[in-house]
PDB file of C-alpha atoms in Angstrom:
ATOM      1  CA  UNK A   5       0.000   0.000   0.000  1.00 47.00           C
ATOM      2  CA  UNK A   6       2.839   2.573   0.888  1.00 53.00           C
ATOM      3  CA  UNK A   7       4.748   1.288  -2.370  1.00 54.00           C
ATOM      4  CA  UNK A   8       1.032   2.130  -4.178  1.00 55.00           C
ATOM      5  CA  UNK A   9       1.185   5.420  -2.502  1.00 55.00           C
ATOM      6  CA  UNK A  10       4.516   6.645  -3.118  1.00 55.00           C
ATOM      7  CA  UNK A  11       4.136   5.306  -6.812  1.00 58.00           C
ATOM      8  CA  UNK A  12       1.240   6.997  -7.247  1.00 59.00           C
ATOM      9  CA  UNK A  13       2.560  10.249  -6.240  1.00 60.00           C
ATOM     10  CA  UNK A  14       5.734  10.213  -8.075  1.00 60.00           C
ATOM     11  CA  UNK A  15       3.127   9.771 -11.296  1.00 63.00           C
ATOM     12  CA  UNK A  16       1.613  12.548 -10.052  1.00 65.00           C
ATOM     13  CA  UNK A  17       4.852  14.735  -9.915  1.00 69.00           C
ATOM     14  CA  UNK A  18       5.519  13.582 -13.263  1.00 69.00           C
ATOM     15  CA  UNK A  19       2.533  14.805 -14.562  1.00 71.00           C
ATOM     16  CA  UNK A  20       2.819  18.192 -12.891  1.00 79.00           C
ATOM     17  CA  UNK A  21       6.334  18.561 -14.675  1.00 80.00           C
ATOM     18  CA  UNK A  22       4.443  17.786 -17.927  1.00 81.00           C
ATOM     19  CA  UNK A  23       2.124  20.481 -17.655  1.00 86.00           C
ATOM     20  CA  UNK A  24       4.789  23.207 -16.658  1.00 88.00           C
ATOM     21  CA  UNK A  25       6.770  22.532 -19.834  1.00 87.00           C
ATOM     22  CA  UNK A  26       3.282  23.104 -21.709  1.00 88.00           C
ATOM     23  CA  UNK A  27       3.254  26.031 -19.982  1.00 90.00           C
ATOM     24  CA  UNK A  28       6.549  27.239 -21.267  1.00 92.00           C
ATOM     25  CA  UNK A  29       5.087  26.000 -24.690  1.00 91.00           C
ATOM     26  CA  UNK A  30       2.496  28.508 -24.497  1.00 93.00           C
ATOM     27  CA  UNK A  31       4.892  31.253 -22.898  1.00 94.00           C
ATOM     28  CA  UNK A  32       6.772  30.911 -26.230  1.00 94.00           C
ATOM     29  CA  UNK A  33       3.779  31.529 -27.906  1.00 94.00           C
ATOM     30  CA  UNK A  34       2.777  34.905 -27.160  1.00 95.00           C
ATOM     31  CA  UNK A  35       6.601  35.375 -27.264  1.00 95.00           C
ATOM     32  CA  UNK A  36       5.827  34.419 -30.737  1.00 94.00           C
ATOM     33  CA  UNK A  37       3.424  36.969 -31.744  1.00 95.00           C
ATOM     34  CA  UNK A  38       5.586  40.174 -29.584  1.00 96.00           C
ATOM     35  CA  UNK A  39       8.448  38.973 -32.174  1.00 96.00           C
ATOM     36  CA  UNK A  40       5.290  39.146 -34.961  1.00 96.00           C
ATOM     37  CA  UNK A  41       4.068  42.852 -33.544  1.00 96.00           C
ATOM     38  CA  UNK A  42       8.167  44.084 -34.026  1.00 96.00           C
ATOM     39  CA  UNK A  43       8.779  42.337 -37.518  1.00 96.00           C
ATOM     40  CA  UNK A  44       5.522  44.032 -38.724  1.00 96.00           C
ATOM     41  CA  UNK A  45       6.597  47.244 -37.591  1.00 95.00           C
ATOM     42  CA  UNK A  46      10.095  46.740 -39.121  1.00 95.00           C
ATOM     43  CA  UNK A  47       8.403  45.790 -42.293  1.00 94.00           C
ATOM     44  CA  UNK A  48       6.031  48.596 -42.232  1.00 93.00           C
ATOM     45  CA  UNK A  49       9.242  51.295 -41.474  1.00 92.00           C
ATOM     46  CA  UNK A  50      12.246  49.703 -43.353  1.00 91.00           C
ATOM     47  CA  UNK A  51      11.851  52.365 -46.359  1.00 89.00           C
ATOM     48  CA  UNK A  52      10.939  55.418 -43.825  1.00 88.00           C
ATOM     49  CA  UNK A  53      14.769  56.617 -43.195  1.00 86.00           C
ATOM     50  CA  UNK A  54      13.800  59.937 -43.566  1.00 81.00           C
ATOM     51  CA  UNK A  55      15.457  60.582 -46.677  1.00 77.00           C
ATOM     52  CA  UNK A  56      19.092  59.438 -45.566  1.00 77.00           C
ATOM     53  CA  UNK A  57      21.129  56.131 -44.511  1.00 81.00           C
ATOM     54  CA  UNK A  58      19.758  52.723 -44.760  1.00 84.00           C
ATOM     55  CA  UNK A  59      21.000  49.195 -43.310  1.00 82.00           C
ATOM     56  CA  UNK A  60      22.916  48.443 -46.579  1.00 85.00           C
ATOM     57  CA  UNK A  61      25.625  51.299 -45.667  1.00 84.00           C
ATOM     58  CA  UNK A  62      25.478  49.774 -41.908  1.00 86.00           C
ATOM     59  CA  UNK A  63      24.773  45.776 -41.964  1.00 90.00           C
ATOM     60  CA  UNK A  64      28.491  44.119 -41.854  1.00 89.00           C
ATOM     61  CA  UNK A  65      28.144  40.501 -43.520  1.00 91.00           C
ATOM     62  CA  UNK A  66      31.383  39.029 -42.018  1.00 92.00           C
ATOM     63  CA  UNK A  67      29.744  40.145 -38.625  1.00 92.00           C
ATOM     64  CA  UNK A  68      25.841  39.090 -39.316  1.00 93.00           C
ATOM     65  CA  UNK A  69      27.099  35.836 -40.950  1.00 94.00           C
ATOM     66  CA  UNK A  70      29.797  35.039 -37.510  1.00 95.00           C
ATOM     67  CA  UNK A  71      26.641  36.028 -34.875  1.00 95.00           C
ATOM     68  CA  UNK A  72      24.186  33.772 -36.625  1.00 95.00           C
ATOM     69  CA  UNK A  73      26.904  30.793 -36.913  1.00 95.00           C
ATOM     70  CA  UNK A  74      27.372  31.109 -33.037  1.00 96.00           C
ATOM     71  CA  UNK A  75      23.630  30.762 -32.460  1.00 95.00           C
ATOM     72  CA  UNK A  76      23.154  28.072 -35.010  1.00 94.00           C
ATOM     73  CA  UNK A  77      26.310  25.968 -33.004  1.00 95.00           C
ATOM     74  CA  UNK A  78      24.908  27.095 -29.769  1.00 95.00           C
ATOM     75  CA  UNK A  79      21.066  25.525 -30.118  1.00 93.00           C
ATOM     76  CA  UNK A  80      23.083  21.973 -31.542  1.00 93.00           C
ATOM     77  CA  UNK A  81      25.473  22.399 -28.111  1.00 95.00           C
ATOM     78  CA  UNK A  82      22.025  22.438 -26.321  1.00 94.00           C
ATOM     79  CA  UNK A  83      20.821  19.829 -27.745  1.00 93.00           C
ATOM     80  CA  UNK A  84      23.690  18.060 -27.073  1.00 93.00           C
ATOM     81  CA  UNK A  85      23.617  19.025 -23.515  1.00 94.00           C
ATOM     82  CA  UNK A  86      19.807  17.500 -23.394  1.00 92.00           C
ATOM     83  CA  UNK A  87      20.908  14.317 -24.560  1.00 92.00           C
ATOM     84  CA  UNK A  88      23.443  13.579 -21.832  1.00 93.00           C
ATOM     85  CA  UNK A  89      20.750  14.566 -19.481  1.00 93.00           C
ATOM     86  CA  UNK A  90      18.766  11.682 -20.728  1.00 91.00           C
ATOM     87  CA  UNK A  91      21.598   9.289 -20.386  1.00 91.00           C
ATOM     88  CA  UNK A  92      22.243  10.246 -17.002  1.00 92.00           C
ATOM     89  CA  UNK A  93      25.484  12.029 -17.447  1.00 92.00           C
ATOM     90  CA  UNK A  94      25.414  15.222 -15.602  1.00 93.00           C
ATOM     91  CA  UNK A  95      29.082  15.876 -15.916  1.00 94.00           C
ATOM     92  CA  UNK A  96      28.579  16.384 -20.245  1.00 94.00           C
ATOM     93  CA  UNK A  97      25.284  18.100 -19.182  1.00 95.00           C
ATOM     94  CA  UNK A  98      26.921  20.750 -17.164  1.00 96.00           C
ATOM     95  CA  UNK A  99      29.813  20.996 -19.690  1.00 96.00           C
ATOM     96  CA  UNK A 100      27.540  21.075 -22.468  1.00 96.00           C
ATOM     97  CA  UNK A 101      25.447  23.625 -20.909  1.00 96.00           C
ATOM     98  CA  UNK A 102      28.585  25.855 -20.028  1.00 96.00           C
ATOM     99  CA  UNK A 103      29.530  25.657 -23.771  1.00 97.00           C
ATOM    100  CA  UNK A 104      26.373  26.816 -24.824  1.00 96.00           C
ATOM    101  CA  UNK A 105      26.499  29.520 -22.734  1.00 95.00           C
ATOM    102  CA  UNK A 106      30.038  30.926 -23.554  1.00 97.00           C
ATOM    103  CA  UNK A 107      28.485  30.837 -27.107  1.00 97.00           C
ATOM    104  CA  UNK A 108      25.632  33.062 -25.916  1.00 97.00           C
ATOM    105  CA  UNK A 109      27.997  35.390 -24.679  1.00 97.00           C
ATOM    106  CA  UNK A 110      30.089  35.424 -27.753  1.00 97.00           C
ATOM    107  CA  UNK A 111      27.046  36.458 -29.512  1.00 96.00           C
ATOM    108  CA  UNK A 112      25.258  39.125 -27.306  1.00 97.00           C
ATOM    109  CA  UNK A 113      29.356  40.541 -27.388  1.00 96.00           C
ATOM    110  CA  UNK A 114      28.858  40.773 -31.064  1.00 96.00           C
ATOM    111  CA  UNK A 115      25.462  42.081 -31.170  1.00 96.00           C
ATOM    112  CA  UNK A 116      26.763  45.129 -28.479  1.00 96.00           C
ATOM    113  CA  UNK A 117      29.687  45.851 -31.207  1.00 95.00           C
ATOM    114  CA  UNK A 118      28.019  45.930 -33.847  1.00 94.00           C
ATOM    115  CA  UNK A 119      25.782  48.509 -31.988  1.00 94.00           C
ATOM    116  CA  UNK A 120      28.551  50.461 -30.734  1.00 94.00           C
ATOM    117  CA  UNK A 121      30.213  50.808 -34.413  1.00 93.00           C
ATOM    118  CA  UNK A 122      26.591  51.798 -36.129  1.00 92.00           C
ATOM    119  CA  UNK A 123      25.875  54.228 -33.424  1.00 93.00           C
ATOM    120  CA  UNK A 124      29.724  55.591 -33.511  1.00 93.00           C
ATOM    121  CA  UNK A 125      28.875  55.683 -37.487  1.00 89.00           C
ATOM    122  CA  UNK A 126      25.950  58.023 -36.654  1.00 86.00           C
ATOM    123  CA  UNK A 127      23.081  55.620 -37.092  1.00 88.00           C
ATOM    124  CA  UNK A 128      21.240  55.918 -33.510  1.00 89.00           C
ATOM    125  CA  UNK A 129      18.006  55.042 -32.775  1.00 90.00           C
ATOM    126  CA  UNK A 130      16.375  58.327 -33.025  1.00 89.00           C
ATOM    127  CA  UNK A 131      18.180  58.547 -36.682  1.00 89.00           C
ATOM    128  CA  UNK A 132      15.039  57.506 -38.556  1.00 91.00           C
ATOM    129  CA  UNK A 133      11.652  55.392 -38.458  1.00 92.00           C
ATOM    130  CA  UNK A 134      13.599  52.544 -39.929  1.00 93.00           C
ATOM    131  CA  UNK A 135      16.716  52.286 -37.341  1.00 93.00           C
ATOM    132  CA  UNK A 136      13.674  52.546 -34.078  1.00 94.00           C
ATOM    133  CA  UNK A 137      12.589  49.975 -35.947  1.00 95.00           C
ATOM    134  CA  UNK A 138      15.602  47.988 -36.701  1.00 95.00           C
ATOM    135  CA  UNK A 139      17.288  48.844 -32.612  1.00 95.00           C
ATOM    136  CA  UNK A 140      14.073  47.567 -31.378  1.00 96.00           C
ATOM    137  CA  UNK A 141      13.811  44.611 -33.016  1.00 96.00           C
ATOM    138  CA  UNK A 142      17.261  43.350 -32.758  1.00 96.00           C
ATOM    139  CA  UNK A 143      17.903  44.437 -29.021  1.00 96.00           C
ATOM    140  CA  UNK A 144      14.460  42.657 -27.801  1.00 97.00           C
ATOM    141  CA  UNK A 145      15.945  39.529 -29.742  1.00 97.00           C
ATOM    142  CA  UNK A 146      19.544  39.732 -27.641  1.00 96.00           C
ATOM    143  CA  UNK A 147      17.903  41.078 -24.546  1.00 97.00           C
ATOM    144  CA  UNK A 148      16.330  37.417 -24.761  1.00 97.00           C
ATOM    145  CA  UNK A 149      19.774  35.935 -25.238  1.00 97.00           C
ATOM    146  CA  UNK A 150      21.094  37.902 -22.482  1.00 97.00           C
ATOM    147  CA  UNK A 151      18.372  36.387 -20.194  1.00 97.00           C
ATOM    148  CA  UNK A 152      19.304  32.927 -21.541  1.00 96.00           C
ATOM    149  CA  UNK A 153      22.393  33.423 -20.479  1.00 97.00           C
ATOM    150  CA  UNK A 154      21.570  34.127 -16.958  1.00 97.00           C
ATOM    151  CA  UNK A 155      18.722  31.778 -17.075  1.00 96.00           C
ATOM    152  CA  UNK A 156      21.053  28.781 -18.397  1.00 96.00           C
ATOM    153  CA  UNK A 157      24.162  29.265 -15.141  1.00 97.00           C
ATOM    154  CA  UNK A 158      21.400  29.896 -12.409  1.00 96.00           C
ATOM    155  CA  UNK A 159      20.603  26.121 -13.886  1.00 96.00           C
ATOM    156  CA  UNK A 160      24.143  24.758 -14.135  1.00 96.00           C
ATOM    157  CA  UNK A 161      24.353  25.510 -10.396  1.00 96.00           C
ATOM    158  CA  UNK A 162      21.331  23.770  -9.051  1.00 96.00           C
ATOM    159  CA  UNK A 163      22.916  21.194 -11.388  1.00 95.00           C
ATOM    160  CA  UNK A 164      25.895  21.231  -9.926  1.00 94.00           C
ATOM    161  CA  UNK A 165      23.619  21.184  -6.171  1.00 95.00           C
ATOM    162  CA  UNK A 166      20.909  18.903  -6.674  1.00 94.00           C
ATOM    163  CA  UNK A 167      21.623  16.967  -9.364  1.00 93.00           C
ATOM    164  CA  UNK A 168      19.874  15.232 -12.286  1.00 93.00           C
ATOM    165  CA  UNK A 169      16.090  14.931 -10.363  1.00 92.00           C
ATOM    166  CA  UNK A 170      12.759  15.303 -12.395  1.00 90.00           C
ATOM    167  CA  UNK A 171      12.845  19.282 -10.919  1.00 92.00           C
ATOM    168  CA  UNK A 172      16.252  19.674 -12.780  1.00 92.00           C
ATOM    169  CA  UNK A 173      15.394  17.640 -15.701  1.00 92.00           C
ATOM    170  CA  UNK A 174      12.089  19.824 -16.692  1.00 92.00           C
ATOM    171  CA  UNK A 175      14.205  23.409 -15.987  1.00 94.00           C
ATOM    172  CA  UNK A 176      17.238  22.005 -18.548  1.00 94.00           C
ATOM    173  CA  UNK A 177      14.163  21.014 -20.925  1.00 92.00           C
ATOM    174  CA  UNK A 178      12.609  24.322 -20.923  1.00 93.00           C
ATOM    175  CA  UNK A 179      15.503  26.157 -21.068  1.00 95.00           C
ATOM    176  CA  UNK A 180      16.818  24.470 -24.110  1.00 93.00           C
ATOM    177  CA  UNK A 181      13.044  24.751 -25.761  1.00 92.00           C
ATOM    178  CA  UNK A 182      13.860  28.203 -25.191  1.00 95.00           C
ATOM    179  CA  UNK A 183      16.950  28.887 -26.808  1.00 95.00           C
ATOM    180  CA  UNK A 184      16.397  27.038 -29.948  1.00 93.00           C
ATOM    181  CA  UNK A 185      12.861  29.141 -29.842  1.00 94.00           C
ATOM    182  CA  UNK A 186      15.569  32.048 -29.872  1.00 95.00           C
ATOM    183  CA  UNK A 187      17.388  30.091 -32.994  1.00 94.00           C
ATOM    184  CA  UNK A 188      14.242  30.103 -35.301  1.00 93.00           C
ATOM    185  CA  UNK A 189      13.651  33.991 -34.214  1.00 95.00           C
ATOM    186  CA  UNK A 190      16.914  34.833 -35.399  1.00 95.00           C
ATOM    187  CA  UNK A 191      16.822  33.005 -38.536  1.00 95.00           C
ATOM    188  CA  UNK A 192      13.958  35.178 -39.599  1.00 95.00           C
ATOM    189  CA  UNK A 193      16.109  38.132 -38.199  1.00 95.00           C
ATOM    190  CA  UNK A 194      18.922  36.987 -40.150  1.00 95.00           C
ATOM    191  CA  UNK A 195      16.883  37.104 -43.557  1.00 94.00           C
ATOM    192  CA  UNK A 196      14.338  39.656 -43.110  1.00 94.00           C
ATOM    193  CA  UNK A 197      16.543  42.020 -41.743  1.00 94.00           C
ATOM    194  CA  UNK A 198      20.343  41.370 -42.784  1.00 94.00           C
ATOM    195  CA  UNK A 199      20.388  39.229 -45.733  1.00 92.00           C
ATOM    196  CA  UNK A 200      17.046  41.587 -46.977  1.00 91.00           C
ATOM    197  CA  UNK A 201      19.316  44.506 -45.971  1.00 88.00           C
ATOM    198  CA  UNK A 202      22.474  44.264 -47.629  1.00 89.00           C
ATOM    199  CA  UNK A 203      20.263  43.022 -50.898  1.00 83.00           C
TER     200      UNK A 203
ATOM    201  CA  UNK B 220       7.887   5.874 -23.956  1.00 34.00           C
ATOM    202  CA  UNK B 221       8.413   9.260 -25.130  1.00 47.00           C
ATOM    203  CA  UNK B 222      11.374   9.324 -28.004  1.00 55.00           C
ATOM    204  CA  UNK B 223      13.943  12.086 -26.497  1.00 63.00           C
ATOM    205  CA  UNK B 224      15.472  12.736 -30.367  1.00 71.00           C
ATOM    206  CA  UNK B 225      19.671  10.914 -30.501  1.00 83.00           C
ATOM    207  CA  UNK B 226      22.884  12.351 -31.636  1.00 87.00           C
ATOM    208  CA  UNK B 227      22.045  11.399 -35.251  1.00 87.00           C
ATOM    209  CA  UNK B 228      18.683  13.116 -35.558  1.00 86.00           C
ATOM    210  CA  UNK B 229      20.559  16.739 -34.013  1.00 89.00           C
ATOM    211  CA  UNK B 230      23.618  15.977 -36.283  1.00 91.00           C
ATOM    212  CA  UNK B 231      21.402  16.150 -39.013  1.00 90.00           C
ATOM    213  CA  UNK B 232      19.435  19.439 -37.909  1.00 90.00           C
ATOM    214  CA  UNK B 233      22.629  20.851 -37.515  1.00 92.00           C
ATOM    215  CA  UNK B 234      23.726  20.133 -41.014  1.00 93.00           C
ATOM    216  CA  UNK B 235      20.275  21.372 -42.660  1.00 92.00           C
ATOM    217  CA  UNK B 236      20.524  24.469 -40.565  1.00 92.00           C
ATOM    218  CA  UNK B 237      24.103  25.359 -41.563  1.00 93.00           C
ATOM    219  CA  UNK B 238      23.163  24.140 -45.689  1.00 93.00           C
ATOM    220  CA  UNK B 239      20.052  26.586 -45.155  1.00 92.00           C
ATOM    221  CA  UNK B 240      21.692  29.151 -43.922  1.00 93.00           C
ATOM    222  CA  UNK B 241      24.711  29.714 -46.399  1.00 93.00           C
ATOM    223  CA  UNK B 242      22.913  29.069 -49.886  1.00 93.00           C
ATOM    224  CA  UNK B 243      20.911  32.013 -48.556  1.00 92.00           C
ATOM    225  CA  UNK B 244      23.777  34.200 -48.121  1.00 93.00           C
ATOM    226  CA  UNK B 245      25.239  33.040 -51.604  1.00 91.00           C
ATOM    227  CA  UNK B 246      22.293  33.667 -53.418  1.00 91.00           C
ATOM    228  CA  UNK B 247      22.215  37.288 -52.120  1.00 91.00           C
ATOM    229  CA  UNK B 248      25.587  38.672 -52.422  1.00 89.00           C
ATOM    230  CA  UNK B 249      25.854  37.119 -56.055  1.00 88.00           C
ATOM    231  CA  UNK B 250      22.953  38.525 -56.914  1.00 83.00           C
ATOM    232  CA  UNK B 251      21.817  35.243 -58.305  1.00 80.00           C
ATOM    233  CA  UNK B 252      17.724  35.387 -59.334  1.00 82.00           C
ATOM    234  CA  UNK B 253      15.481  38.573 -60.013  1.00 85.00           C
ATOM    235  CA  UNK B 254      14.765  40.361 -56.723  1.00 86.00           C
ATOM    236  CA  UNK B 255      11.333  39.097 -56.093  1.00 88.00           C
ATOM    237  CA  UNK B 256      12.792  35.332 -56.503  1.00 90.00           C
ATOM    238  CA  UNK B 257      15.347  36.043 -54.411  1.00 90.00           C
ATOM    239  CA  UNK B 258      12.808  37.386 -51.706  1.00 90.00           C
ATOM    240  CA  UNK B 259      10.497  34.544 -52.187  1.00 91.00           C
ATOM    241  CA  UNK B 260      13.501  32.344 -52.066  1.00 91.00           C
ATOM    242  CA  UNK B 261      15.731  32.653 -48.957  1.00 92.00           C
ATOM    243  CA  UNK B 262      12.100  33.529 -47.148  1.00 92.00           C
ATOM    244  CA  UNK B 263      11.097  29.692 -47.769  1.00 93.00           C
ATOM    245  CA  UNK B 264      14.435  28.763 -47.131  1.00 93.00           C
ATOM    246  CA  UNK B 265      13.997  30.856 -43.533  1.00 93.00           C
ATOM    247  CA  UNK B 266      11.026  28.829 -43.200  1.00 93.00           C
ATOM    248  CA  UNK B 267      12.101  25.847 -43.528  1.00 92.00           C
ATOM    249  CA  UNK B 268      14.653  26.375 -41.039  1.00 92.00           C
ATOM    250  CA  UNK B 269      12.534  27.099 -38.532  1.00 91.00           C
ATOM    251  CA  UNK B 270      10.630  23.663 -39.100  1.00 89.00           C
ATOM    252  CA  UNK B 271      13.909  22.072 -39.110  1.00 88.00           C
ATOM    253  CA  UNK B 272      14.082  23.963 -35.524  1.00 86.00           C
ATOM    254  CA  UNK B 273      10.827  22.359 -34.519  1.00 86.00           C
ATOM    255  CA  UNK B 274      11.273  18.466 -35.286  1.00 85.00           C
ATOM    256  CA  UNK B 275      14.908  17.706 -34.905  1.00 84.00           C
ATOM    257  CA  UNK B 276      15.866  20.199 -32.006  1.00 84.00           C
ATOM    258  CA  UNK B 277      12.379  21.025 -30.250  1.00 82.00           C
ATOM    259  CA  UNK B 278      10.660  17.530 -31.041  1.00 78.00           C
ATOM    260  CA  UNK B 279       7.737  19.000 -31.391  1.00 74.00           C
ATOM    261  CA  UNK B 280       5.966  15.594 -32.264  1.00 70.00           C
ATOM    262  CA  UNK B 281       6.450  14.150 -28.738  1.00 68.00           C
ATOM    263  CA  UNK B 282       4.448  14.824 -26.056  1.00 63.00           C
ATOM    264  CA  UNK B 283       1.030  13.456 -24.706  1.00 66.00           C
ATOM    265  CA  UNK B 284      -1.396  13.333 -26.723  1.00 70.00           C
ATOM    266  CA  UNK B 285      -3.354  15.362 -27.699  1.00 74.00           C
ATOM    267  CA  UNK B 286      -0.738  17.864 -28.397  1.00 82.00           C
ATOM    268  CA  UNK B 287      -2.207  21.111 -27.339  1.00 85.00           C
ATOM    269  CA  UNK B 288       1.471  22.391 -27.691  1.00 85.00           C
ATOM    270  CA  UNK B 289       1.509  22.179 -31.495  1.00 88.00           C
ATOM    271  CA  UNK B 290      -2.288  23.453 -31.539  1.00 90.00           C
ATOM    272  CA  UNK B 291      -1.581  26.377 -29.708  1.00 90.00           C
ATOM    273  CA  UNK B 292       1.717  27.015 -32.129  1.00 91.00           C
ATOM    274  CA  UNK B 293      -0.629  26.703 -34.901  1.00 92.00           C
ATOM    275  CA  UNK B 294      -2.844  29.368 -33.263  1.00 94.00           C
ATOM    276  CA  UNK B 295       0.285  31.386 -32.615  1.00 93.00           C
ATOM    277  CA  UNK B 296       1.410  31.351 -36.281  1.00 94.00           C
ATOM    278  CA  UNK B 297      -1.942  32.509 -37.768  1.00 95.00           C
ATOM    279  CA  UNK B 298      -1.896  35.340 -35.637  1.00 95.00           C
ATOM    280  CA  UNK B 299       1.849  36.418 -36.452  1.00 95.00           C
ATOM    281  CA  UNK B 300       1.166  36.082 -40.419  1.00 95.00           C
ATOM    282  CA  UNK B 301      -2.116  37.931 -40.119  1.00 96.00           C
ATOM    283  CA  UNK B 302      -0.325  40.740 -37.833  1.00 96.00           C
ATOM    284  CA  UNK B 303       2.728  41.022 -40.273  1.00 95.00           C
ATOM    285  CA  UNK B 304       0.738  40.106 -43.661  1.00 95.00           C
ATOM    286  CA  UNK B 305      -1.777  42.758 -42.698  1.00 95.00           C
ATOM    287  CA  UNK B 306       0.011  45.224 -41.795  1.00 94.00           C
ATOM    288  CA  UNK B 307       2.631  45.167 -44.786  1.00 92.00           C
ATOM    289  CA  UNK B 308      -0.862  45.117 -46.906  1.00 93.00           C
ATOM    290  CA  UNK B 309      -2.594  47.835 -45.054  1.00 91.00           C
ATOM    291  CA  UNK B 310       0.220  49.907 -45.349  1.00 89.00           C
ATOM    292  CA  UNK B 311       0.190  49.814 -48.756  1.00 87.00           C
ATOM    293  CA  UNK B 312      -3.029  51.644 -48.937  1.00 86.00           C
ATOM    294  CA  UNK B 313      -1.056  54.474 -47.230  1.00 75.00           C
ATOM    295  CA  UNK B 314      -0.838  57.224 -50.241  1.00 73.00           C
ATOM    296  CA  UNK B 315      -4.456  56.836 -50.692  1.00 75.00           C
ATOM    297  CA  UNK B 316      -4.680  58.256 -47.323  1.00 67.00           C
ATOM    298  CA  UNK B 317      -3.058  61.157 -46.967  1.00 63.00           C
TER     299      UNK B 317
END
């Protein structure tokens, strides 16, 4: 009867995992449709530059084309780390997880350069309808990242404390549904903006 | 049991993502097709990306059933193409305006 118990309530937990990580399903959701609301306003603005410079004299390919291969690694290195956690492994979890990480820095470094030399160039966010646009688009994106980031080492130290437990387990899930959510955001960043930029 | 993707399945997102995201970037700086190819182009090839995103790295198949997850994606997506599809088209009505 105990064993029935305790079995029984361990299915329970189980289930109550299930239904957070649906919950962070539909968290990324309406994060979805906020990244819809900015892309519609960048589409609606990206010929209003008030008469002067556009992305093509700003957008750097060599830089674009680096900050969207770091992503593209980092969501695979997430992955990665995901699949140790099914085997049991924390040690390639927590390594895994730190490399992802590092790579998430690398990028949000990037991103703030490539800021820095646009705005040093003279294109600031007050320039024109189309760099708002463009500013607020691509900071909400890294400001995502940037939370990641956080997000990701507060996890690699309960890790590192608790272990691999179904708690653990469901925060490494979400946070890697997460950052491949952030992927597929940039790839649409990385055409509509960039590779539609420099056109 | 629930299938939790393998090495293989991730080796080969990784691989499509990288492919999809360079014959892009060729395409554009050789100014390969007519502009409005070239739009509708790397576009589907962003799009396809992002599916790549969903079943090899988000396994968006697995899951109880029924998969209220991919419903309320669905749900999700219709409102992001009608808020950036309408818009873009609305817009376009702009001169008649003023």
């Amino acid at each position: 009867m105990a064993y029935a118990t305790a079995h029984h309530e361990e299915h329970h937990h189980e289930h109550d995992e299930g239904i957070k990580v649906m919950g962070f399903w539909l968290f990324l959701v309406t994060d979805c449709i906020l990244f819809g609301a900015l892309f519609a306003t960048y589409a609606v603005l990206v010929n209003h530059t008030a008469g002067g410079l556009t992305g093509k004299e700003f957008f750097e390919v060599p830089g674009f084309v680096s900050e969207t291969f770091i992503l593209l690694t980092s969501s695979f290195t997430s992955g990665l780390a995901v699949l140790s956690m099914h085997k049991e492994k924390i040690k390639p979890l927590i390594g895994w997880l730190i490399v992802t990480l590092l790579l998430g820095m690398c990028f949000v470094g990037l991103e703030i350069h490539e800021f820095q030399t646009m705005v040093h160039e003279g294109a600031t966010i007050s320039t024109s309808a189309f760099f708002t646009a463009f500013y607020t688009l691509v900071s909400t994106h890294g400001l995502h990242v940037s939370v990641g980031i956080i997000w990701m080492i507060s996890i690699t130290i309960q890790l590192k404390r608790y272990g691999i437990t179904s708690v653990t387990k469901r925060k490494v899930t979400i946070i890697s549904l997460y950052w491949h959510f952030l992927d597929a955001v940039w790839i649409f960043l990385y055409t509509v903006v960039y590779l539609m930029g420099v056109m | 049991m629930e299938n939790h993707g393998s090495l293989k399945a991730y080796t080969i997102g990784f691989i499509f993502s990288i492919i999809l995201t360079v014959i892009p970037l060729m395409l554009v700086l050789n100014h390969v097709f007519a502009k409005n190819i070239l739009l509708a182009g790397i576009l589907g090839m962003a799009v396809l990306q992002f599916f790549i995103q969903l079943f090899f790295f988000m396994h968006i198949k697995d899951g109880e059933k029924p998969r209220y997850n991919v419903m309320a994606l669905i749900l999700g997506i219709v409102f992001v193409i009608t808020i950036v599809a309408g818009s873009i088209w609305i817009m376009t009505f702009n001169s008649q305006v003023q």
